[in-house]
Amino acid sequence: MVGLIVARSKNNVIGKNGMIPWRIKGEQKQFKELTTGNVVVMGRKSYEEIGHPLPNRKTIVVSRTKKYEGENLATAASVKEAIAMAGDEKVYISGGYGLYKEALPLVDVMYITEVDTVVEDGDVFFPEFNADDFEVETGETGGDEIKFTRMTYTRKK
């Protein structure tokens, strides 16, 4: 199973100045629940923003310029290579833009958190995709000042 997990604003922003442009209590809970015990694939910039492998999961960094190795940490040259390295384990693509774009044709399911805000001057966006290729299910809504809704897009067979 190859999944993709992202939170995006109403205007499709996923990043600004190298950071997630919001802090919403409970918004990242789903990420932890889904990825713990599984494989997380992320780009070099996303990994460097975090600065360390995520606990209780294997982290594969996709990079053509740097090599990351350690306990539960590996490097791949592409999303396809990262998926192959994961074997039969569940894989979650977690950003950024380049990885999402490369992974879109390969994913079985996308967990997209729709954040009810417009981010001015965002500089990283979620790539366009054909929603008709997926069954869409609306999940929980949460948040305090800024609301979010969890959406699950499952690829049609």
mmCIF file of C-alpha atoms in Angstrom:
data_model
loop_
_atom_site.group_PDB
_atom_site.id
_atom_site.type_symbol
_atom_site.label_atom_id
_atom_site.label_comp_id
_atom_site.label_asym_id
_atom_site.label_seq_id
_atom_site.Cartn_x
_atom_site.Cartn_y
_atom_site.Cartn_z
ATOM 1 C CA MET A 1 0.000 0.000 0.000
ATOM 2 C CA VAL A 2 1.314 3.398 -1.013
ATOM 3 C CA GLY A 3 -0.338 6.341 0.696
ATOM 4 C CA LEU A 4 0.210 10.056 0.539
ATOM 5 C CA ILE A 5 -0.426 12.363 3.454
ATOM 6 C CA VAL A 6 -0.653 16.159 3.250
ATOM 7 C CA ALA A 7 -2.371 19.179 4.725
ATOM 8 C CA ARG A 8 -3.206 22.004 2.328
ATOM 9 C CA SER A 9 -4.875 25.388 2.550
ATOM 10 C CA LYS A 10 -7.936 26.505 0.572
ATOM 11 C CA ASN A 11 -5.532 27.977 -2.008
ATOM 12 C CA ASN A 12 -3.512 24.724 -2.177
ATOM 13 C CA VAL A 13 -0.518 25.977 -0.146
ATOM 14 C CA ILE A 14 1.493 23.339 1.731
ATOM 15 C CA GLY A 15 4.524 25.450 2.641
ATOM 16 C CA LYS A 16 5.813 28.964 3.204
ATOM 17 C CA ASN A 17 9.410 29.956 3.891
ATOM 18 C CA GLY A 18 10.403 26.326 4.470
ATOM 19 C CA MET A 19 7.708 25.713 7.086
ATOM 20 C CA ILE A 20 4.148 24.444 7.403
ATOM 21 C CA PRO A 21 2.256 27.762 7.500
ATOM 22 C CA TRP A 22 -0.090 26.917 10.396
ATOM 23 C CA ARG A 23 -0.100 25.342 13.836
ATOM 24 C CA ILE A 24 -3.430 23.754 14.656
ATOM 25 C CA LYS A 25 -3.910 21.629 17.744
ATOM 26 C CA GLY A 26 -4.632 18.048 16.678
ATOM 27 C CA GLU A 27 -3.983 18.589 12.965
ATOM 28 C CA GLN A 28 -0.856 16.396 12.885
ATOM 29 C CA LYS A 29 -2.417 13.589 14.975
ATOM 30 C CA GLN A 30 -3.501 11.642 11.878
ATOM 31 C CA PHE A 31 0.037 11.750 10.463
ATOM 32 C CA LYS A 32 1.425 10.112 13.589
ATOM 33 C CA GLU A 33 -1.390 7.541 13.757
ATOM 34 C CA LEU A 34 -1.001 6.491 10.114
ATOM 35 C CA THR A 35 2.773 6.475 9.865
ATOM 36 C CA THR A 36 3.861 4.957 13.205
ATOM 37 C CA GLY A 37 5.240 1.473 12.580
ATOM 38 C CA ASN A 38 5.397 2.069 8.832
ATOM 39 C CA VAL A 39 7.661 3.732 6.253
ATOM 40 C CA VAL A 40 7.681 7.502 5.710
ATOM 41 C CA VAL A 41 9.156 8.817 2.458
ATOM 42 C CA MET A 42 10.084 12.492 2.342
ATOM 43 C CA GLY A 43 12.246 14.829 0.335
ATOM 44 C CA ARG A 44 15.557 16.242 1.486
ATOM 45 C CA LYS A 45 14.156 19.678 2.369
ATOM 46 C CA SER A 46 11.327 18.152 4.417
ATOM 47 C CA TYR A 47 13.808 15.914 6.227
ATOM 48 C CA GLU A 48 16.190 18.791 6.939
ATOM 49 C CA GLU A 49 13.285 20.862 8.318
ATOM 50 C CA ILE A 50 12.579 18.062 10.830
ATOM 51 C CA GLY A 51 16.294 17.354 11.341
ATOM 52 C CA HIS A 52 16.090 13.700 12.460
ATOM 53 C CA PRO A 53 14.399 10.388 11.642
ATOM 54 C CA LEU A 54 10.852 10.156 12.976
ATOM 55 C CA PRO A 55 10.478 7.866 16.001
ATOM 56 C CA ASN A 56 8.926 4.399 15.642
ATOM 57 C CA ARG A 57 8.995 4.340 11.857
ATOM 58 C CA LYS A 58 11.460 3.933 9.027
ATOM 59 C CA THR A 59 12.339 7.168 7.227
ATOM 60 C CA ILE A 60 13.496 7.103 3.608
ATOM 61 C CA VAL A 61 14.776 10.438 2.313
ATOM 62 C CA VAL A 62 14.637 10.964 -1.439
ATOM 63 C CA SER A 63 17.715 12.914 -2.470
ATOM 64 C CA ARG A 64 20.088 12.929 -5.403
ATOM 65 C CA THR A 65 22.584 15.217 -3.644
ATOM 66 C CA LYS A 66 22.943 13.918 -0.065
ATOM 67 C CA LYS A 67 23.128 10.512 1.604
ATOM 68 C CA TYR A 68 21.334 9.843 4.879
ATOM 69 C CA GLU A 69 21.961 6.602 6.736
ATOM 70 C CA GLY A 70 21.338 5.443 10.261
ATOM 71 C CA GLU A 71 18.982 3.474 12.414
ATOM 72 C CA ASN A 72 15.611 3.502 10.618
ATOM 73 C CA LEU A 73 17.038 6.000 8.102
ATOM 74 C CA ALA A 74 17.956 5.442 4.448
ATOM 75 C CA THR A 75 18.285 7.382 1.209
ATOM 76 C CA ALA A 76 16.741 6.689 -2.196
ATOM 77 C CA ALA A 77 17.234 8.478 -5.515
ATOM 78 C CA SER A 78 13.517 8.450 -6.433
ATOM 79 C CA VAL A 79 10.048 7.742 -5.073
ATOM 80 C CA LYS A 80 9.949 4.476 -7.034
ATOM 81 C CA GLU A 81 13.247 3.381 -5.479
ATOM 82 C CA ALA A 82 11.980 4.322 -1.995
ATOM 83 C CA ILE A 83 8.802 2.276 -2.514
ATOM 84 C CA ALA A 84 10.899 -0.692 -3.703
ATOM 85 C CA MET A 85 13.153 -0.353 -0.620
ATOM 86 C CA ALA A 86 10.076 -0.533 1.632
ATOM 87 C CA GLY A 87 9.163 -3.986 0.314
ATOM 88 C CA ASP A 88 5.794 -5.134 1.681
ATOM 89 C CA GLU A 89 5.589 -2.409 4.336
ATOM 90 C CA LYS A 90 3.001 0.376 4.178
ATOM 91 C CA VAL A 91 4.519 3.520 2.656
ATOM 92 C CA TYR A 92 3.410 7.104 3.299
ATOM 93 C CA ILE A 93 4.679 9.882 1.034
ATOM 94 C CA SER A 94 4.964 13.018 3.168
ATOM 95 C CA GLY A 95 6.316 15.786 0.954
ATOM 96 C CA GLY A 96 7.347 18.100 -0.394
ATOM 97 C CA TYR A 97 6.031 19.205 -3.764
ATOM 98 C CA GLY A 98 8.465 17.239 -5.955
ATOM 99 C CA LEU A 99 7.796 13.987 -4.132
ATOM 100 C CA TYR A 100 4.044 14.501 -4.212
ATOM 101 C CA LYS A 101 4.164 15.185 -7.949
ATOM 102 C CA GLU A 102 6.289 12.084 -8.588
ATOM 103 C CA ALA A 103 4.134 9.926 -6.296
ATOM 104 C CA LEU A 104 0.653 10.945 -7.516
ATOM 105 C CA PRO A 105 0.439 8.263 -10.259
ATOM 106 C CA LEU A 106 1.693 5.603 -7.810
ATOM 107 C CA VAL A 107 -0.498 6.155 -4.738
ATOM 108 C CA ASP A 108 -3.384 3.915 -3.709
ATOM 109 C CA VAL A 109 -4.812 6.366 -1.187
ATOM 110 C CA MET A 110 -4.337 10.027 -0.279
ATOM 111 C CA TYR A 111 -5.057 11.450 3.157
ATOM 112 C CA ILE A 112 -5.588 15.141 2.514
ATOM 113 C CA THR A 113 -6.337 17.480 5.400
ATOM 114 C CA GLU A 114 -8.181 20.510 4.021
ATOM 115 C CA VAL A 115 -7.220 23.479 6.199
ATOM 116 C CA ASP A 116 -9.846 26.225 6.253
ATOM 117 C CA THR A 117 -7.487 29.139 5.639
ATOM 118 C CA VAL A 118 -5.968 31.065 2.751
ATOM 119 C CA VAL A 119 -2.181 31.436 2.985
ATOM 120 C CA GLU A 120 -0.877 34.627 1.422
ATOM 121 C CA ASP A 121 2.561 34.414 -0.215
ATOM 122 C CA GLY A 122 2.765 30.644 0.089
ATOM 123 C CA ASP A 123 5.674 29.256 -1.926
ATOM 124 C CA VAL A 124 5.015 25.503 -2.009
ATOM 125 C CA PHE A 125 1.764 24.099 -3.389
ATOM 126 C CA PHE A 126 0.199 20.646 -3.627
ATOM 127 C CA PRO A 127 0.285 19.465 -7.259
ATOM 128 C CA GLU A 128 -2.878 19.279 -9.334
ATOM 129 C CA PHE A 129 -4.476 15.837 -9.728
ATOM 130 C CA ASN A 130 -7.613 14.384 -11.304
ATOM 131 C CA ALA A 131 -10.093 13.853 -8.460
ATOM 132 C CA ASP A 132 -12.200 11.698 -10.824
ATOM 133 C CA ASP A 133 -9.557 8.959 -10.433
ATOM 134 C CA PHE A 134 -10.492 8.610 -6.745
ATOM 135 C CA GLU A 135 -13.410 7.766 -4.469
ATOM 136 C CA VAL A 136 -13.638 10.614 -1.946
ATOM 137 C CA GLU A 137 -14.693 10.229 1.671
ATOM 138 C CA THR A 138 -15.105 13.071 4.161
ATOM 139 C CA GLY A 139 -13.769 12.372 7.637
ATOM 140 C CA GLU A 140 -13.526 14.261 10.903
ATOM 141 C CA THR A 141 -13.438 18.030 11.292
ATOM 142 C CA GLY A 142 -11.387 19.684 13.998
ATOM 143 C CA GLY A 143 -9.328 22.702 14.928
ATOM 144 C CA ASP A 144 -9.848 25.765 17.052
ATOM 145 C CA GLU A 145 -9.398 29.196 15.410
ATOM 146 C CA ILE A 146 -8.581 27.471 12.121
ATOM 147 C CA LYS A 147 -10.747 24.474 11.203
ATOM 148 C CA PHE A 148 -9.667 21.451 9.175
ATOM 149 C CA THR A 149 -11.442 18.524 7.537
ATOM 150 C CA ARG A 150 -9.848 15.183 6.785
ATOM 151 C CA MET A 151 -10.502 13.809 3.303
ATOM 152 C CA THR A 152 -9.573 10.341 2.048
ATOM 153 C CA TYR A 153 -9.070 9.817 -1.677
ATOM 154 C CA THR A 154 -8.960 6.116 -2.606
ATOM 155 C CA ARG A 155 -7.875 5.315 -6.174
ATOM 156 C CA LYS A 156 -10.644 3.714 -8.226
ATOM 157 C CA LYS A 157 -9.811 0.234 -9.486
#
